[in-house]
Coordinates of C-alpha atoms in Angstrom, one line a residue:
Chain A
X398 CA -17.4 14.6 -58.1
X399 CA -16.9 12.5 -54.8
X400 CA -17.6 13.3 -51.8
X401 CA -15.8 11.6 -48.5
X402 CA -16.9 11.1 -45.3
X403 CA -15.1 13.3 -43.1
X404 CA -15.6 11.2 -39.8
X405 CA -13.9 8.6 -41.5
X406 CA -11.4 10.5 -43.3
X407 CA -8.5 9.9 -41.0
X408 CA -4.5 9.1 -41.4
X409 CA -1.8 9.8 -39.0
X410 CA 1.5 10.1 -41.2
X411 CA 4.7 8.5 -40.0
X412 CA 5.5 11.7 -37.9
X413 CA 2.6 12.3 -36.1
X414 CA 2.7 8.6 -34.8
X415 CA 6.4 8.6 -34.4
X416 CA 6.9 11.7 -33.1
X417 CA 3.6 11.5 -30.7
X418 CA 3.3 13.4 -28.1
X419 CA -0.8 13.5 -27.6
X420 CA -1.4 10.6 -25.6
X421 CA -1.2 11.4 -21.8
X422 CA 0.5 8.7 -20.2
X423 CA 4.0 7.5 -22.2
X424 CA 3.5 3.7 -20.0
X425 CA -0.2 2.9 -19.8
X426 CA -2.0 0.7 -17.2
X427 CA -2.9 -2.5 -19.1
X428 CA -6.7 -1.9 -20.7
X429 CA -6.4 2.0 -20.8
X430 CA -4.0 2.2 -24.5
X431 CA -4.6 1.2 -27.8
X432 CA -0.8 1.3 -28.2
X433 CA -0.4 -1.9 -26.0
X434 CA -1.7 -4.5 -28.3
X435 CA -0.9 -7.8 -25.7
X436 CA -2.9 -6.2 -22.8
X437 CA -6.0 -7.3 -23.7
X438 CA -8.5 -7.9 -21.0
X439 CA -9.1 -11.7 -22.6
X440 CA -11.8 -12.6 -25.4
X441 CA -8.6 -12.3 -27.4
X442 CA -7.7 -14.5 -30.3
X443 CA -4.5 -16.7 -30.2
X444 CA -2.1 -15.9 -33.0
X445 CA -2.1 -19.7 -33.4
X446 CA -5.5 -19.3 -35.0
X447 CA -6.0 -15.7 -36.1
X448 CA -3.0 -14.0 -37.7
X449 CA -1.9 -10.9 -36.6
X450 CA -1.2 -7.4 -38.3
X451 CA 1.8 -5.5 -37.7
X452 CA 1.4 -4.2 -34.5
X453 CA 0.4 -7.6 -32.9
X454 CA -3.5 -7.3 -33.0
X455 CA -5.9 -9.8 -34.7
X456 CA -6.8 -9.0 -38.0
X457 CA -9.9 -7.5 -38.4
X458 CA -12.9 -8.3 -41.1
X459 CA -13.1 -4.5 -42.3
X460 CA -10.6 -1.9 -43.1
X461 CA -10.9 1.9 -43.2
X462 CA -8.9 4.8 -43.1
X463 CA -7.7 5.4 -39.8
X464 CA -7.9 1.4 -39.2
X465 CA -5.7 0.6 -41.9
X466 CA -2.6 -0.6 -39.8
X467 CA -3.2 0.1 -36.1
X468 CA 0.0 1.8 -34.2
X469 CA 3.3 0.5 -35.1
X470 CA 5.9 -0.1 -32.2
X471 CA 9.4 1.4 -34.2
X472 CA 10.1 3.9 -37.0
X473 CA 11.1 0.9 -38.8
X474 CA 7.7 -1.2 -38.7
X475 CA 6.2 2.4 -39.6
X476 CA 8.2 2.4 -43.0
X477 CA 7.2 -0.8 -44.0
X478 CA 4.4 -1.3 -45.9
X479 CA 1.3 -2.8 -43.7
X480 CA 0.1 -5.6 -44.2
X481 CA -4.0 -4.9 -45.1
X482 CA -3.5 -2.2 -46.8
X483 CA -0.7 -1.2 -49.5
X484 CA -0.7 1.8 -50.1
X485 CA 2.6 3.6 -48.7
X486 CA 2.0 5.4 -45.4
X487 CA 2.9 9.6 -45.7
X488 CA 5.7 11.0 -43.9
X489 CA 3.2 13.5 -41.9
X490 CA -0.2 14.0 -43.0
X491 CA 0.4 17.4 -44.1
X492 CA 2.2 15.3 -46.9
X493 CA -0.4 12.8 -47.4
X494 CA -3.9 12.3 -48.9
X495 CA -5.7 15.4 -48.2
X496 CA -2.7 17.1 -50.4
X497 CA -2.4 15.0 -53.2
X498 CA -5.6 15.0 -53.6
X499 CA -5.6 19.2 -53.4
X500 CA -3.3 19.3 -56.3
X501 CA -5.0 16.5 -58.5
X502 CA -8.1 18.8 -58.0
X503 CA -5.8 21.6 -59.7
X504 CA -4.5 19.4 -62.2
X505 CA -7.7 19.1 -63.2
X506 CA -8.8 23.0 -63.0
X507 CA -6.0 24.5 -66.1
X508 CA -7.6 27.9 -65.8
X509 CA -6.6 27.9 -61.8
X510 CA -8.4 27.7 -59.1
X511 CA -12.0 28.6 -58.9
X512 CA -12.1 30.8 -56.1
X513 CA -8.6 32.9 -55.4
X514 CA -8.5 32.2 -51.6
X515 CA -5.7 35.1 -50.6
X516 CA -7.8 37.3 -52.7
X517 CA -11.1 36.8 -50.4
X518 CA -12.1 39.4 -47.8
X519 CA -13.0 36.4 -45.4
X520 CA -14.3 39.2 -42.4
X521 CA -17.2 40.4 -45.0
X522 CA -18.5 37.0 -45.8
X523 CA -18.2 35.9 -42.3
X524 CA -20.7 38.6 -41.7
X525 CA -23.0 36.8 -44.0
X526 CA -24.0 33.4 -42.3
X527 CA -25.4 31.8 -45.0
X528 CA -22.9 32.3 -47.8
X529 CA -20.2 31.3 -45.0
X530 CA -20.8 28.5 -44.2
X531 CA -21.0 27.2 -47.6
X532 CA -18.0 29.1 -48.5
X533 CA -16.6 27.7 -45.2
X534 CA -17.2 23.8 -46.7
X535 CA -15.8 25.2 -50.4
X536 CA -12.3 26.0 -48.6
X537 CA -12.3 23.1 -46.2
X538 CA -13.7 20.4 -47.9
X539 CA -12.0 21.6 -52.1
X540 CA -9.6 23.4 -51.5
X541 CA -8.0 21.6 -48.3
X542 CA -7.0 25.0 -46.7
X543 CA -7.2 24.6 -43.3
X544 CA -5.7 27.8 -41.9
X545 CA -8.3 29.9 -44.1
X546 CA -10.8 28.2 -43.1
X547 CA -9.8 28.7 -39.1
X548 CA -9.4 31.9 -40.2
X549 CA -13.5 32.3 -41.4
X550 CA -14.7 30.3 -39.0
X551 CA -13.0 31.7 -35.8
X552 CA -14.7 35.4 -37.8
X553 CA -18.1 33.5 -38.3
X554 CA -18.5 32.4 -34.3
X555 CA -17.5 35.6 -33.5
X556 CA -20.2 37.3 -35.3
X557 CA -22.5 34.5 -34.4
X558 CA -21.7 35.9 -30.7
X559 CA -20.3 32.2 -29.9
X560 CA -24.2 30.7 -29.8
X561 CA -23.9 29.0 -33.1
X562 CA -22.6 25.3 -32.3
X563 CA -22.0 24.7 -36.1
X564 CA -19.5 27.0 -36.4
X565 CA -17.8 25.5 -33.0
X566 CA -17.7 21.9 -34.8
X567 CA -16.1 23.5 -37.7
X568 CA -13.6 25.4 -35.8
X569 CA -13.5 22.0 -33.9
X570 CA -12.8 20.3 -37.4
X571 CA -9.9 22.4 -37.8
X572 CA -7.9 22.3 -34.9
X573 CA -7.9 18.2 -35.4
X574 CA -6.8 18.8 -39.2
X575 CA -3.9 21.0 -37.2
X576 CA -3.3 18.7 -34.7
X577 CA -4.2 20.8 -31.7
X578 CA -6.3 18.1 -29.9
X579 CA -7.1 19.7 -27.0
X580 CA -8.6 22.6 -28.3
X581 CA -10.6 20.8 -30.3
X582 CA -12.0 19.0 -27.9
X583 CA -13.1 22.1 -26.0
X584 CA -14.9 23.7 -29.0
X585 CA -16.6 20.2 -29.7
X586 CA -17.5 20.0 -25.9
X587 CA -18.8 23.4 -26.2
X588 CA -21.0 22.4 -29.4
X589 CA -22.3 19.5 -27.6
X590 CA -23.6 21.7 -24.5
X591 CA -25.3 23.6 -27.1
X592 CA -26.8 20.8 -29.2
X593 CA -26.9 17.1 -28.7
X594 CA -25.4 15.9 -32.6
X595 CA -24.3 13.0 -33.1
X596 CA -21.9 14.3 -35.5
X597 CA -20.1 16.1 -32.7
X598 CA -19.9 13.0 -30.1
X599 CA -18.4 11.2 -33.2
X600 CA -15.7 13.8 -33.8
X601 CA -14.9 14.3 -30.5
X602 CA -14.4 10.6 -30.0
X603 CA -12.0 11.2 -32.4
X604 CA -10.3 13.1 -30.7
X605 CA -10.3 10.9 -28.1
X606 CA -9.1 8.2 -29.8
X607 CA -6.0 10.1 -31.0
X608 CA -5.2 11.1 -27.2
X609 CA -4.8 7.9 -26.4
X610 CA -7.8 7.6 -24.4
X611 CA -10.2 4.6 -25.4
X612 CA -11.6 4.6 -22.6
X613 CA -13.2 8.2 -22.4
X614 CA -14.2 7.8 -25.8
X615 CA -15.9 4.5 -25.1
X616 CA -17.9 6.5 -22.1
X617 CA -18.4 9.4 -24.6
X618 CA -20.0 7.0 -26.7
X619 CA -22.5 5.4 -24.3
X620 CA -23.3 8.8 -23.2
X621 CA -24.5 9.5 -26.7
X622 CA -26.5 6.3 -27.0
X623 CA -28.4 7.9 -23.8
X624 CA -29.5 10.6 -25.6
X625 CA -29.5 8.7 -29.3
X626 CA -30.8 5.6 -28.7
X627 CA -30.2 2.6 -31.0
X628 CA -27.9 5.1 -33.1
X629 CA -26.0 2.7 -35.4
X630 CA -22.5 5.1 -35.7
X631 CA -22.2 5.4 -31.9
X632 CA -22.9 1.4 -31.4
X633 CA -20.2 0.4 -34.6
X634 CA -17.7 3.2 -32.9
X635 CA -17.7 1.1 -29.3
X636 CA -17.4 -2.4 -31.3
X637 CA -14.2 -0.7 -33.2
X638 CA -12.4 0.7 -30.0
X639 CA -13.6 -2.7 -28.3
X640 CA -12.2 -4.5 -31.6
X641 CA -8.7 -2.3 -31.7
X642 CA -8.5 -3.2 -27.5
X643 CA -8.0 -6.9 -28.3
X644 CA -11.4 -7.4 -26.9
X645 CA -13.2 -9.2 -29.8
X646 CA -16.1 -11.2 -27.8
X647 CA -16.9 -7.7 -26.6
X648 CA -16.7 -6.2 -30.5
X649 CA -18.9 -8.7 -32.0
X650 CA -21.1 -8.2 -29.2
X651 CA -21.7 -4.5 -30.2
X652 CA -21.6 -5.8 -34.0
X653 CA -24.4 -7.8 -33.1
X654 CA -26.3 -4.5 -31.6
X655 CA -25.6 -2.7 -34.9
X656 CA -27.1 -6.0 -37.0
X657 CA -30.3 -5.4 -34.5
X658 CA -30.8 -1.8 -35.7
X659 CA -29.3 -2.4 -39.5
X660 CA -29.4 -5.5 -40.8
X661 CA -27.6 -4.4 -43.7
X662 CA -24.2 -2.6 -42.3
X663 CA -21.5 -4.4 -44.0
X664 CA -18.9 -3.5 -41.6
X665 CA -20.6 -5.2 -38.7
X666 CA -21.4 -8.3 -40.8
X667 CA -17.9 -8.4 -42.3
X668 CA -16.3 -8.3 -38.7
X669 CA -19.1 -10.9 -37.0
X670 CA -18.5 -13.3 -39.9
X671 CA -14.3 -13.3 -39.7
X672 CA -14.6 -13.8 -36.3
X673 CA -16.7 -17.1 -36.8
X674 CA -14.1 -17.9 -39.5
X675 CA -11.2 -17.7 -36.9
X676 CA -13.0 -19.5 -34.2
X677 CA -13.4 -22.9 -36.2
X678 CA -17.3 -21.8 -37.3
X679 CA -16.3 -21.5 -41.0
X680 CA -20.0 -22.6 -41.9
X681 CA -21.7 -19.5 -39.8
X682 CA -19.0 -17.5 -41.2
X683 CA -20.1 -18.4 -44.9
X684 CA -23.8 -17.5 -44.0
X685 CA -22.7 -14.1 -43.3
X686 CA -20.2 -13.6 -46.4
X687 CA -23.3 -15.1 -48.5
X688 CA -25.4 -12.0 -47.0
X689 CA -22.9 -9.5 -48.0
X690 CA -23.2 -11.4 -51.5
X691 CA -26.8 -11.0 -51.5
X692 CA -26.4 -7.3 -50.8
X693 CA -24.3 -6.5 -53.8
X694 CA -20.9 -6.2 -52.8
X695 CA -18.9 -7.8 -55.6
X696 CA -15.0 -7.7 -54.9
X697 CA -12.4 -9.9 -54.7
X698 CA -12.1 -9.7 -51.1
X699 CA -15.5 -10.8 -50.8
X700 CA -15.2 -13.8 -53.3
X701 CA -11.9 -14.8 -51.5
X702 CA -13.7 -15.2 -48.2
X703 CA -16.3 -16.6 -49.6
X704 CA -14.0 -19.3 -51.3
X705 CA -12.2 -20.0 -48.1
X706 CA -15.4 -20.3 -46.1
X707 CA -16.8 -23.0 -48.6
X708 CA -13.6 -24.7 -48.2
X709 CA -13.6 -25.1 -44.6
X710 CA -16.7 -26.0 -44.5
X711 CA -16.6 -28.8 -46.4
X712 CA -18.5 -27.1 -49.6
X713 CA -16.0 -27.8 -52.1
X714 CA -17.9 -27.4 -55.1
X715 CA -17.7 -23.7 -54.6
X716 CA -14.4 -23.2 -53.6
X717 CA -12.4 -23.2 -56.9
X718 CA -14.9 -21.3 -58.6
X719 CA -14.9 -18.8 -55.8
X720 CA -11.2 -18.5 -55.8
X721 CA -11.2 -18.1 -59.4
X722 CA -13.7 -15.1 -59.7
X723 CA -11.8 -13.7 -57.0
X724 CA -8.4 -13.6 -59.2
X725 CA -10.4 -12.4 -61.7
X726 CA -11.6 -9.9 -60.1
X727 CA -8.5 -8.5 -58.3
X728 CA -7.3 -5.0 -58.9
X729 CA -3.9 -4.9 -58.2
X730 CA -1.1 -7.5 -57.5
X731 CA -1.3 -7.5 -54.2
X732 CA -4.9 -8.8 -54.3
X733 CA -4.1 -11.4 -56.7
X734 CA -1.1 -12.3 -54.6
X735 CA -3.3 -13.0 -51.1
X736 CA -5.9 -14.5 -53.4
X737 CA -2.7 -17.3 -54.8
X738 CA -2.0 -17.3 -50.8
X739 CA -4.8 -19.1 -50.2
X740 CA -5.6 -21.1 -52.7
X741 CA -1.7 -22.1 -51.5
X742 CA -3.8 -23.4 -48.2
X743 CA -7.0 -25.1 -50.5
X744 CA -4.0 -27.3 -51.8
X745 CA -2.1 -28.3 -48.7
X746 CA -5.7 -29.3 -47.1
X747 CA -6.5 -31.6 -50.3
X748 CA -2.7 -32.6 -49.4
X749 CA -1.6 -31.6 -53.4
X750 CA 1.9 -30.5 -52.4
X751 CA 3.2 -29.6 -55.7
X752 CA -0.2 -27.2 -56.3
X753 CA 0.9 -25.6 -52.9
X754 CA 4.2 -25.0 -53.9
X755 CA 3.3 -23.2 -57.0
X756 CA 0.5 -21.0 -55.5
X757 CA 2.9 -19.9 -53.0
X758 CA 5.6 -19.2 -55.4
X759 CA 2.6 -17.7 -57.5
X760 CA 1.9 -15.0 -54.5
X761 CA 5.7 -14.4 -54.8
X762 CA 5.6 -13.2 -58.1
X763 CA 2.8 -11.1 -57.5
X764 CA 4.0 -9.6 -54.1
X765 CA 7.6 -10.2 -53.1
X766 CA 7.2 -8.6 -49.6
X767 CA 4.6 -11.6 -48.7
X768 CA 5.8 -13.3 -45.3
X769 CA 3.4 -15.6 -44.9
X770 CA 4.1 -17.3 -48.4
X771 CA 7.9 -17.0 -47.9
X772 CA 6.9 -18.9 -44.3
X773 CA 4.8 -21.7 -45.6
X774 CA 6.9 -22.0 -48.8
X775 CA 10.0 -22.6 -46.4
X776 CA 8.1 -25.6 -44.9
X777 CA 7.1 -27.1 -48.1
X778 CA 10.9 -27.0 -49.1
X779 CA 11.8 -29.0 -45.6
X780 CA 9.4 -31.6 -46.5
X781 CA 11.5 -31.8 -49.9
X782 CA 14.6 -32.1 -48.0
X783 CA 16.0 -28.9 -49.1
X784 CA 17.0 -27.3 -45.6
X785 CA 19.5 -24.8 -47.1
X786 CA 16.9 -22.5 -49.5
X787 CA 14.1 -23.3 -46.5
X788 CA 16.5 -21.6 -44.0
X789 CA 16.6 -18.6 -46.8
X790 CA 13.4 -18.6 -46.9
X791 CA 12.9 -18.3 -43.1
X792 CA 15.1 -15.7 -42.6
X793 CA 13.1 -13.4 -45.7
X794 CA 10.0 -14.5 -43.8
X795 CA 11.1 -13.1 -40.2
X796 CA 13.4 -10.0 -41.1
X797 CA 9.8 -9.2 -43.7
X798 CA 7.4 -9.8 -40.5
X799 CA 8.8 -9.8 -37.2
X800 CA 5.5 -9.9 -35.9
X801 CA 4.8 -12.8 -36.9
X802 CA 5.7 -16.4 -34.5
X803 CA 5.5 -18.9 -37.8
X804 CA 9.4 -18.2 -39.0
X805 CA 10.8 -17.6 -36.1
X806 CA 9.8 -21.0 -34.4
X807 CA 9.6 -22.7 -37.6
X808 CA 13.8 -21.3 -38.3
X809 CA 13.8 -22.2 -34.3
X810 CA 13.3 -26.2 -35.1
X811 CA 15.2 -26.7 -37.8
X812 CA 18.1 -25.2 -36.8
X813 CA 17.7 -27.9 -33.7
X814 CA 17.2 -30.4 -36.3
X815 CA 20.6 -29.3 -37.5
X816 CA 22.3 -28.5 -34.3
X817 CA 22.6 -24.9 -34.7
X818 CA 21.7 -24.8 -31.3
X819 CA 22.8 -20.8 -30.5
X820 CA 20.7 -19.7 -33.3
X821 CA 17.2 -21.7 -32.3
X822 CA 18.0 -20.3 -29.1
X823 CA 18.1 -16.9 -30.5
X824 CA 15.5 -17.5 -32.8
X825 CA 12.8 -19.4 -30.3
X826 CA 13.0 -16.4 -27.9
X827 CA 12.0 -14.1 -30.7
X828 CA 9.0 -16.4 -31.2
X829 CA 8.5 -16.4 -27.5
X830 CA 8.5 -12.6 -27.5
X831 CA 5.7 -12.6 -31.0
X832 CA 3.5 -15.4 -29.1
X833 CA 4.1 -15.9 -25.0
X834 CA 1.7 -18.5 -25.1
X835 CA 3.1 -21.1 -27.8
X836 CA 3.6 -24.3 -26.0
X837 CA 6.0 -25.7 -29.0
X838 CA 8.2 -22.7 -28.3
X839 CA 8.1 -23.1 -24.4
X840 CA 9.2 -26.7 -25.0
X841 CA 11.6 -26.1 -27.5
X842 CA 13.4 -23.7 -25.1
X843 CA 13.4 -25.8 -22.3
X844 CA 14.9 -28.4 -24.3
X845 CA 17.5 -26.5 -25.4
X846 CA 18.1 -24.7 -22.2
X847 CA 18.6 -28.2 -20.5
X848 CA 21.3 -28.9 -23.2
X849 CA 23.1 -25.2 -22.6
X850 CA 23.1 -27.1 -19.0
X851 CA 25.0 -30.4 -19.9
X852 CA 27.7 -28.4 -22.0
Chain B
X55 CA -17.7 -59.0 -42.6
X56 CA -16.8 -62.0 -40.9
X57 CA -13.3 -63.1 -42.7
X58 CA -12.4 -59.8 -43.2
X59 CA -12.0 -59.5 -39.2
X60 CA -10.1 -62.0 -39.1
X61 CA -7.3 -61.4 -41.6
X62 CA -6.9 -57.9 -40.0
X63 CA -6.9 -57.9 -36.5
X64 CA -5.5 -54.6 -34.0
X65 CA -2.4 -54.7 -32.2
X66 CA -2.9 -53.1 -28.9
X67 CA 0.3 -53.7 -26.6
X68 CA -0.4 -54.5 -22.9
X69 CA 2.6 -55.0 -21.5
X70 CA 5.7 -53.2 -21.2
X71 CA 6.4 -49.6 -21.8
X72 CA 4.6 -47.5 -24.5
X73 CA 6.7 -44.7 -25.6
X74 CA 5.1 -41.6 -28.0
X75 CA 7.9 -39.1 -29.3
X76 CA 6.4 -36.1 -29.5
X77 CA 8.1 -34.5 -33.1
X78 CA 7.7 -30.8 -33.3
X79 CA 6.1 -30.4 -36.8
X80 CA 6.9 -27.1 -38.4
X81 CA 3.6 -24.4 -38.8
X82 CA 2.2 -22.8 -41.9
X83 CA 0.6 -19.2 -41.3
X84 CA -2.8 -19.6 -41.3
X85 CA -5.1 -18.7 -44.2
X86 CA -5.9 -14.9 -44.0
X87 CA -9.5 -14.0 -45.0
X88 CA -9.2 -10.8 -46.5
X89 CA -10.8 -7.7 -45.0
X90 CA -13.7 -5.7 -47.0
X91 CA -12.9 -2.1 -47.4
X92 CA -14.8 0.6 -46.1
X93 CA -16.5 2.8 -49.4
X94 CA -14.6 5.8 -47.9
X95 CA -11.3 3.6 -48.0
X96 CA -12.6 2.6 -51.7
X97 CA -13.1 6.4 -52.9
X98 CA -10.0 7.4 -51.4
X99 CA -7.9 5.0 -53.5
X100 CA -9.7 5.6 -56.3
X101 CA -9.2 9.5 -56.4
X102 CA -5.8 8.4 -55.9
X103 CA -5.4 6.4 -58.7
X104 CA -6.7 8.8 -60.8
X105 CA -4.8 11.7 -59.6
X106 CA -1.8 9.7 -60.2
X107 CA -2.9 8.9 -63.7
X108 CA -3.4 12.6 -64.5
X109 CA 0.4 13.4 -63.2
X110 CA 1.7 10.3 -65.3
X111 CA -0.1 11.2 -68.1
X112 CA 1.2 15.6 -67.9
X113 CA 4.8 14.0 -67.2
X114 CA 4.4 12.0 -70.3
X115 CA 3.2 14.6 -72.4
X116 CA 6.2 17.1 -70.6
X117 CA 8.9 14.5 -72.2
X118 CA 7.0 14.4 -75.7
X119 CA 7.4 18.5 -75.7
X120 CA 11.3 18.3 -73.9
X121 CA 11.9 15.3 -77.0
X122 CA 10.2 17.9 -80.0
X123 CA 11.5 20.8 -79.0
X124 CA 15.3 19.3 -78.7
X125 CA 15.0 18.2 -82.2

């Protein structure tokens, strides 16, 4: 039997984010959205250092449910596959995991179900608060039935006389399963004038954070750590809004706060120590990936940073051997694929080209949607001379990752080089538009924008 | 190393114009450390997998009837 959390449990389908009609305002002042990745408040990253997922933000050092791709921009970018996590986003979320995993739990029942939930008199139990409320988890939690479980609860509160806040989270719990946020956040708000939980500030933030409305949860949250001092949920929930605002000094900040209380909360070392990676501290970073070691995580993930780490900081002893328990230790291609990415990268920095080449193509055969290696591939073939496949390659790389600057500037110069001048036009703007702030770019289309001029 | 110094000796220019061309090299993506997952995320995939296994495996044993009964 597993059991999930359900504060982290958490995936908007393609339709619910598409099709979103929750968050308040449509065009948000800069620093108020999480939808507006560029309008961070500074502390940001430069893509030129830390690549970016899908919907333009830094990646982060930890994934989880509801953080596995942030908010993409078009229906198309929401089809694709994201980039930290592969598994296929659901249409709605009344399609997705809470489903499946209702009818795997059938699969597994061949005599039926264990309770026959149409067959319940769900007004006599609710009389009954005990056995409801554990009847209420049974049908929420197992048997992924919302609307009966609306149905017991909104009975239970009523026989409660409205003065038991449980049953208002649960009813709370509901309504966000549904998708009626605002009534959610009404019975949570009640629960909370009740009874101070931190349960109910986290699902309410929730809610929040689904609105559209970072900033209320973030004041939600430091409300909470009034009343819940040092609590280490509330503190990790204002580093991840801070993190998902583009605001990383802030995040590791609030990381740091959470090492103070627990010095073992993986998510807050994880995130400290990639940041250190990405700003050129590759030796702190490797202190904190060790400590995650030293805790017991064991996955490839972890052996891949580790490998990288030890690499860019001059350890090099480790780094193979890291690398290579890291392959070993992958669990699906796409694991093994980033894993062959970046061994791609050991090789270009000990300047072993042909190594390069065949990691890169190595992550191809593992993962054929992999921009990055298409990208750096492309280059490696314009240092052989071979401009026609790198131009192939370029074009994969940018129609596979739009996001991303790398092919676009890099199909940008060479098709200078060439004299293809209307396509680096066409092509440096759209790495103007992934990264404002790439001086190579700005150059490049001045350049050719004083050429345009002499025709 | 005396005579060394001498047989190899730096060529700074003084006079006249120095000229750098500035060549716009091409850029790799960077190296992407990859991010742990949360044990939630971990479970969830897991339950997945094996759901999936159980539907592959009653599909498979579907066909194996569908195939006997045919002949």
């Amino acid at each position: 039997m597993v059991y999930v959390d359900e504060i982290d449990i958490d995936q908007e389908g393609i339709a619910e984010m598409m099709l979103d009609e929750n968050a308040i305002a449509q065009v948000a002042r800069p620093g108020t959205s999480l939808k507006l990745p560029g309008t961070s408040q500074g502390g940001g990253p430069s893509p030129a250092v830390r690549p970016v997922t899908q919907s333009g933000r830094p990646v982060t050092g930890f994934v989880r449910p509801s953080t596995q791709s942030g908010r993409p921009g078009t229906m198309e970018q929401a089809i694709r596959t994201p980039r930290t996590a592969h598994t296929a986003r659901p249409i709605t979320s009344a399609s997705g995991r809470y489903v499946r995993l209702g009818t795997a739990s059938m699969l597994t029942n061949p005599e039926g179900p264990f309770i026959n939930l149409s067959r319940l008199n769900l007004a006599k139990y609710a009389q009954k608060p005990k056995l409801a409320k554990a009847l209420f988890e049974y049908i929420f939690h197992h048997e992924n039935d919302v609307k009966n479980a609306l149905d017991l609860a909104a009975l239970a509160t009523e026989h409660a006389q409205y003065k038991d806040w449980w049953w208002k989270v649960q009813i709370g719990k509901c309504y966000y399963r549904l998708g009626l946020y605002r009534e959610a956040e009404k019975q949570f708000k009640s629960a909370l004038k009740q009874q101070d939980m931190v349960d109910t500030v986290l699902y309410l933030a929730k809610v929040y954070f689904r609105l559209d409305q970072p900033l209320t949860a973030l004041h939600l949250f430091k409300q909470g750590l009034d009343k819940f001092p040092g609590e280490v949920t509330l503190l990790c929930g204002i580093a991840r809004i801070y993190e998902e605002m583009n605001n990383i000094s802030l995040a590791a900040e609030y990381y740091r706060e959470v090492l103070k209380q627990d010095n073992t909360h993986v998510e807050a070392i994880a995130c400290i120590g990639s940041n250190h990676f990405y700003s050129d501290q590759p030796e702190i970073a490797l202190r904190f990936y060790r400590r995650l070691l030293q805790m017991g995580v064991y996955n490839c993930q972890l052996f891949n940073n580790l490998g990288l780490c030890c690499f860019f900081a001059q350890q090099y002893d480790m780094t193979l051997t890291s690398l290579e328990r890291a392959l070993s230790l992958a669990e699906n291609e796409e694991e093994a694929a980033d894993v062959w990415y970046n061994l791609g990268h050991v090789a270009v920095g000990i300047g072993d080209l042909n190594l390069a080449y065949q990691c890169f193509k190595l992550t191809l055969a593992n993962n054929n949607d992999h921009a990055e290696a298409y990208n750096n591939l492309a280059v490696l073939e314009i240092r052989r001379g071979h401009v026609e496949q790198a131009r192939a390659l370029l074009q994969t790389a940018s129609s596979l990752a739009p996001h991303m600057y790398e092919p676009h500037f890099n199909f940008a110069a060479l098709s200078d080089q060439v004299g293809d001048l209307q396509r680096s036009y066409i092509a440096a703007q759209k790495s103007k538009e992934a990264f404002p702030g790439h001086v190579d770019t700005q150059q490049l289309i001045k350049q050719l924008k004083q050429h345009f001029a002499m025709l | 190393m005396p005579e060394g110094k001498s047989l190899f000796r730096e060529v700074l220019p003084k006079q006249g114009q120095l000229s750098v061309e500035d060549v716009a090299t091409m850029v790799l993506c960077k190296p992407k450390l990859l991010p742990l997952k949360s044990v939630t995320l971990e479970k969830l995939e897991k339950m997945q997998r094996a759901a999936q296994e159980t539907i592959r495996q009653q599909e498979v044993a579907q066909r194996e009837q569908q195939q006997q009964s045919q002949q």
